[in-house]
Amino acid sequence: MEKNSQTKKDTQKKEIRSFLSFFLTALLGASVNFFSQIFYRDHFDYGMSVLLGYLTATVVSFLPTKIYAFSANKTGNTYREAIKFGIIALIAWGVQVGIAVLTLDWIANPFFPFVPLFWREKISHVVGMGFSFLANYFGHKLLTFRSTGVYDLLKSRSEK
């Protein structure tokens, strides 16, 4: 009974460590996202600048996420993981942009018109980034850096 309890505690510690590592790598990505979006905003509309900031952060954060957050540096599946990373990032991007634009249009602009537009946009962007963080974490944890068997299934079917 005690051995089972220790295994459960070890698993919980591993999960917490994984989440904290992902949070730190996501913080790197979020910083790149946040500051590059400010740069892109000078040249593009709000939605496009959020998209470009997100894409920049996705490229910058793939390897740190793979190596540090999910300890997947020796899997030998980097190409496959990069594709899955891109798919999850695309879904999370939709979440981020959608939430950021909705927050700006439905909350920040109507309820806080006295706040400068720059800050309404930035706060809305951060809200979108928070929802995107959750979509990325669970997507990468459940799909990107673990073997789902889908690739092997597709490969076996294409060989027939």
PDB file of C-alpha atoms in Angstrom:
ATOM      1  CA  MET A   1       0.000   0.000   0.000  1.00  0.00           C
ATOM      2  CA  GLU A   2       2.806   2.404   0.913  1.00  0.00           C
ATOM      3  CA  LYS A   3       4.654   1.674  -2.344  1.00  0.00           C
ATOM      4  CA  ASN A   4       1.546   2.633  -4.327  1.00  0.00           C
ATOM      5  CA  SER A   5       1.260   5.860  -2.334  1.00  0.00           C
ATOM      6  CA  GLN A   6       4.915   6.709  -3.069  1.00  0.00           C
ATOM      7  CA  THR A   7       4.392   6.037  -6.787  1.00  0.00           C
ATOM      8  CA  LYS A   8       1.392   8.347  -6.767  1.00  0.00           C
ATOM      9  CA  LYS A   9       3.416  11.104  -5.064  1.00  0.00           C
ATOM     10  CA  ASP A  10       6.265  10.671  -7.560  1.00  0.00           C
ATOM     11  CA  THR A  11       3.798  10.940 -10.434  1.00  0.00           C
ATOM     12  CA  GLN A  12       2.280  14.088  -8.943  1.00  0.00           C
ATOM     13  CA  LYS A  13       5.740  15.636  -8.503  1.00  0.00           C
ATOM     14  CA  LYS A  14       6.595  14.784 -12.110  1.00  0.00           C
ATOM     15  CA  GLU A  15       3.341  16.381 -13.317  1.00  0.00           C
ATOM     16  CA  ILE A  16       3.972  19.548 -11.296  1.00  0.00           C
ATOM     17  CA  ARG A  17       7.567  19.751 -12.549  1.00  0.00           C
ATOM     18  CA  SER A  18       6.383  19.269 -16.142  1.00  0.00           C
ATOM     19  CA  PHE A  19       3.748  21.980 -15.767  1.00  0.00           C
ATOM     20  CA  LEU A  20       6.222  24.433 -14.205  1.00  0.00           C
ATOM     21  CA  SER A  21       8.790  23.726 -16.924  1.00  0.00           C
ATOM     22  CA  PHE A  22       6.126  24.287 -19.566  1.00  0.00           C
ATOM     23  CA  PHE A  23       5.097  27.497 -17.818  1.00  0.00           C
ATOM     24  CA  LEU A  24       8.675  28.804 -17.979  1.00  0.00           C
ATOM     25  CA  THR A  25       9.086  27.938 -21.656  1.00  0.00           C
ATOM     26  CA  ALA A  26       5.643  29.430 -22.302  1.00  0.00           C
ATOM     27  CA  LEU A  27       6.820  32.575 -20.512  1.00  0.00           C
ATOM     28  CA  LEU A  28       9.641  32.833 -23.046  1.00  0.00           C
ATOM     29  CA  GLY A  29       7.137  32.377 -25.886  1.00  0.00           C
ATOM     30  CA  ALA A  30       4.692  34.811 -24.294  1.00  0.00           C
ATOM     31  CA  SER A  31       7.399  37.451 -23.993  1.00  0.00           C
ATOM     32  CA  VAL A  32       8.359  37.044 -27.638  1.00  0.00           C
ATOM     33  CA  ASN A  33       4.652  37.087 -28.564  1.00  0.00           C
ATOM     34  CA  PHE A  34       3.864  40.166 -26.480  1.00  0.00           C
ATOM     35  CA  PHE A  35       6.784  42.335 -27.593  1.00  0.00           C
ATOM     36  CA  SER A  36       6.840  41.287 -31.234  1.00  0.00           C
ATOM     37  CA  GLN A  37       3.096  42.031 -31.443  1.00  0.00           C
ATOM     38  CA  ILE A  38       3.834  45.611 -30.391  1.00  0.00           C
ATOM     39  CA  PHE A  39       6.363  45.859 -33.231  1.00  0.00           C
ATOM     40  CA  TYR A  40       3.978  44.263 -35.757  1.00  0.00           C
ATOM     41  CA  ARG A  41       1.145  46.582 -34.633  1.00  0.00           C
ATOM     42  CA  ASP A  42       3.057  49.510 -36.130  1.00  0.00           C
ATOM     43  CA  HIS A  43       2.718  47.879 -39.544  1.00  0.00           C
ATOM     44  CA  PHE A  44      -0.498  45.807 -39.445  1.00  0.00           C
ATOM     45  CA  ASP A  45      -3.995  45.858 -37.990  1.00  0.00           C
ATOM     46  CA  TYR A  46      -4.642  44.412 -34.526  1.00  0.00           C
ATOM     47  CA  GLY A  47      -5.703  40.898 -35.586  1.00  0.00           C
ATOM     48  CA  MET A  48      -2.775  40.477 -37.988  1.00  0.00           C
ATOM     49  CA  SER A  49      -0.283  41.768 -35.417  1.00  0.00           C
ATOM     50  CA  VAL A  50      -1.577  39.215 -32.873  1.00  0.00           C
ATOM     51  CA  LEU A  51      -1.215  36.476 -35.504  1.00  0.00           C
ATOM     52  CA  LEU A  52       2.335  37.478 -36.426  1.00  0.00           C
ATOM     53  CA  GLY A  53       3.379  37.769 -32.776  1.00  0.00           C
ATOM     54  CA  TYR A  54       1.988  34.307 -32.120  1.00  0.00           C
ATOM     55  CA  LEU A  55       3.745  32.778 -35.133  1.00  0.00           C
ATOM     56  CA  THR A  56       7.044  34.348 -34.105  1.00  0.00           C
ATOM     57  CA  ALA A  57       6.687  32.942 -30.587  1.00  0.00           C
ATOM     58  CA  THR A  58       5.743  29.487 -31.916  1.00  0.00           C
ATOM     59  CA  VAL A  59       8.925  29.237 -33.959  1.00  0.00           C
ATOM     60  CA  VAL A  60      11.076  30.497 -31.077  1.00  0.00           C
ATOM     61  CA  SER A  61       9.527  28.184 -28.470  1.00  0.00           C
ATOM     62  CA  PHE A  62       9.472  24.770 -30.217  1.00  0.00           C
ATOM     63  CA  LEU A  63      12.902  23.525 -29.137  1.00  0.00           C
ATOM     64  CA  PRO A  64      12.780  24.848 -25.553  1.00  0.00           C
ATOM     65  CA  THR A  65       9.345  23.252 -25.152  1.00  0.00           C
ATOM     66  CA  LYS A  66      10.545  19.936 -26.584  1.00  0.00           C
ATOM     67  CA  ILE A  67      13.761  19.818 -24.573  1.00  0.00           C
ATOM     68  CA  TYR A  68      12.887  21.408 -21.247  1.00  0.00           C
ATOM     69  CA  ALA A  69       9.151  21.232 -20.738  1.00  0.00           C
ATOM     70  CA  PHE A  70       8.537  17.695 -21.961  1.00  0.00           C
ATOM     71  CA  SER A  71      12.061  16.190 -21.820  1.00  0.00           C
ATOM     72  CA  ALA A  72      11.608  14.879 -25.352  1.00  0.00           C
ATOM     73  CA  ASN A  73      15.057  15.750 -26.675  1.00  0.00           C
ATOM     74  CA  LYS A  74      16.034  12.124 -27.401  1.00  0.00           C
ATOM     75  CA  THR A  75      12.833  10.779 -28.915  1.00  0.00           C
ATOM     76  CA  GLY A  76      14.101  10.710 -32.480  1.00  0.00           C
ATOM     77  CA  ASN A  77      10.722  12.064 -33.594  1.00  0.00           C
ATOM     78  CA  THR A  78      11.544  15.757 -33.983  1.00  0.00           C
ATOM     79  CA  TYR A  79       9.993  16.032 -37.446  1.00  0.00           C
ATOM     80  CA  ARG A  80       6.765  14.356 -36.336  1.00  0.00           C
ATOM     81  CA  GLU A  81       6.698  16.407 -33.143  1.00  0.00           C
ATOM     82  CA  ALA A  82       7.247  19.634 -35.104  1.00  0.00           C
ATOM     83  CA  ILE A  83       4.224  18.832 -37.272  1.00  0.00           C
ATOM     84  CA  LYS A  84       2.054  18.035 -34.245  1.00  0.00           C
ATOM     85  CA  PHE A  85       3.444  21.131 -32.498  1.00  0.00           C
ATOM     86  CA  GLY A  86       2.372  23.205 -35.496  1.00  0.00           C
ATOM     87  CA  ILE A  87      -1.123  21.704 -35.524  1.00  0.00           C
ATOM     88  CA  ILE A  88      -1.628  22.326 -31.798  1.00  0.00           C
ATOM     89  CA  ALA A  89      -0.140  25.815 -32.196  1.00  0.00           C
ATOM     90  CA  LEU A  90      -2.602  26.517 -35.017  1.00  0.00           C
ATOM     91  CA  ILE A  91      -5.535  25.539 -32.817  1.00  0.00           C
ATOM     92  CA  ALA A  92      -4.171  27.545 -29.875  1.00  0.00           C
ATOM     93  CA  TRP A  93      -3.543  30.490 -32.205  1.00  0.00           C
ATOM     94  CA  GLY A  94      -7.227  30.441 -33.157  1.00  0.00           C
ATOM     95  CA  VAL A  95      -8.071  30.442 -29.478  1.00  0.00           C
ATOM     96  CA  GLN A  96      -5.696  33.345 -28.776  1.00  0.00           C
ATOM     97  CA  VAL A  97      -6.757  35.567 -31.646  1.00  0.00           C
ATOM     98  CA  GLY A  98     -10.442  34.803 -31.161  1.00  0.00           C
ATOM     99  CA  ILE A  99     -10.388  35.501 -27.431  1.00  0.00           C
ATOM    100  CA  ALA A 100      -8.181  38.617 -27.852  1.00  0.00           C
ATOM    101  CA  VAL A 101     -10.444  40.123 -30.510  1.00  0.00           C
ATOM    102  CA  LEU A 102     -13.630  39.207 -28.610  1.00  0.00           C
ATOM    103  CA  THR A 103     -12.214  40.647 -25.380  1.00  0.00           C
ATOM    104  CA  LEU A 104     -11.255  43.864 -27.158  1.00  0.00           C
ATOM    105  CA  ASP A 105     -14.587  44.221 -28.999  1.00  0.00           C
ATOM    106  CA  TRP A 106     -16.983  43.014 -26.288  1.00  0.00           C
ATOM    107  CA  ILE A 107     -15.302  44.023 -23.040  1.00  0.00           C
ATOM    108  CA  ALA A 108     -12.372  46.435 -23.348  1.00  0.00           C
ATOM    109  CA  ASN A 109     -13.807  48.852 -25.910  1.00  0.00           C
ATOM    110  CA  PRO A 110     -17.400  49.054 -24.595  1.00  0.00           C
ATOM    111  CA  PHE A 111     -16.598  49.096 -20.865  1.00  0.00           C
ATOM    112  CA  PHE A 112     -13.265  50.932 -20.828  1.00  0.00           C
ATOM    113  CA  PRO A 113     -13.360  53.541 -23.630  1.00  0.00           C
ATOM    114  CA  PHE A 114     -11.479  55.996 -21.381  1.00  0.00           C
ATOM    115  CA  VAL A 115      -8.422  53.676 -21.264  1.00  0.00           C
ATOM    116  CA  PRO A 116      -5.977  54.357 -24.119  1.00  0.00           C
ATOM    117  CA  LEU A 117      -6.403  51.967 -27.058  1.00  0.00           C
ATOM    118  CA  PHE A 118      -2.850  50.637 -26.657  1.00  0.00           C
ATOM    119  CA  TRP A 119      -3.656  49.322 -23.168  1.00  0.00           C
ATOM    120  CA  ARG A 120      -7.068  47.938 -24.160  1.00  0.00           C
ATOM    121  CA  GLU A 121      -5.352  46.019 -26.943  1.00  0.00           C
ATOM    122  CA  LYS A 122      -2.519  44.816 -24.697  1.00  0.00           C
ATOM    123  CA  ILE A 123      -4.862  43.595 -21.941  1.00  0.00           C
ATOM    124  CA  SER A 124      -7.064  41.856 -24.503  1.00  0.00           C
ATOM    125  CA  HIS A 125      -3.978  40.272 -26.018  1.00  0.00           C
ATOM    126  CA  VAL A 126      -2.855  38.967 -22.614  1.00  0.00           C
ATOM    127  CA  VAL A 127      -6.321  37.476 -21.980  1.00  0.00           C
ATOM    128  CA  GLY A 128      -6.074  35.676 -25.317  1.00  0.00           C
ATOM    129  CA  MET A 129      -2.572  34.496 -24.441  1.00  0.00           C
ATOM    130  CA  GLY A 130      -3.865  32.995 -21.190  1.00  0.00           C
ATOM    131  CA  PHE A 131      -6.454  30.880 -22.981  1.00  0.00           C
ATOM    132  CA  SER A 132      -3.876  29.958 -25.620  1.00  0.00           C
ATOM    133  CA  PHE A 133      -1.492  28.814 -22.869  1.00  0.00           C
ATOM    134  CA  LEU A 134      -4.065  26.298 -21.653  1.00  0.00           C
ATOM    135  CA  ALA A 135      -4.808  25.042 -25.165  1.00  0.00           C
ATOM    136  CA  ASN A 136      -1.084  24.652 -25.868  1.00  0.00           C
ATOM    137  CA  TYR A 137      -0.272  22.911 -22.590  1.00  0.00           C
ATOM    138  CA  PHE A 138      -2.960  20.274 -22.847  1.00  0.00           C
ATOM    139  CA  GLY A 139      -2.487  19.816 -26.589  1.00  0.00           C
ATOM    140  CA  HIS A 140       1.259  19.325 -26.332  1.00  0.00           C
ATOM    141  CA  LYS A 141       0.971  17.169 -23.225  1.00  0.00           C
ATOM    142  CA  LEU A 142      -1.673  14.886 -24.706  1.00  0.00           C
ATOM    143  CA  LEU A 143      -0.565  14.808 -28.362  1.00  0.00           C
ATOM    144  CA  THR A 144       2.666  16.486 -29.416  1.00  0.00           C
ATOM    145  CA  PHE A 145       5.314  14.895 -27.234  1.00  0.00           C
ATOM    146  CA  ARG A 146       3.854  11.462 -26.755  1.00  0.00           C
ATOM    147  CA  SER A 147       3.289   8.607 -29.114  1.00  0.00           C
ATOM    148  CA  THR A 148      -0.358   8.359 -30.063  1.00  0.00           C
ATOM    149  CA  GLY A 149       0.049   5.534 -32.581  1.00  0.00           C
ATOM    150  CA  VAL A 150      -1.593   7.547 -35.368  1.00  0.00           C
ATOM    151  CA  TYR A 151       1.660   7.919 -37.302  1.00  0.00           C
ATOM    152  CA  ASP A 152       2.352   4.179 -37.155  1.00  0.00           C
ATOM    153  CA  LEU A 153      -1.210   3.441 -38.246  1.00  0.00           C
ATOM    154  CA  LEU A 154      -0.959   5.819 -41.215  1.00  0.00           C
ATOM    155  CA  LYS A 155       2.452   4.465 -42.131  1.00  0.00           C
ATOM    156  CA  SER A 156       1.259   0.854 -42.079  1.00  0.00           C
ATOM    157  CA  ARG A 157      -1.737   1.730 -44.250  1.00  0.00           C
ATOM    158  CA  SER A 158       0.405   3.569 -46.805  1.00  0.00           C
ATOM    159  CA  GLU A 159       2.751   0.566 -47.100  1.00  0.00           C
ATOM    160  CA  LYS A 160      -0.131  -1.741 -48.149  1.00  0.00           C
TER     161      LYS A 160
END
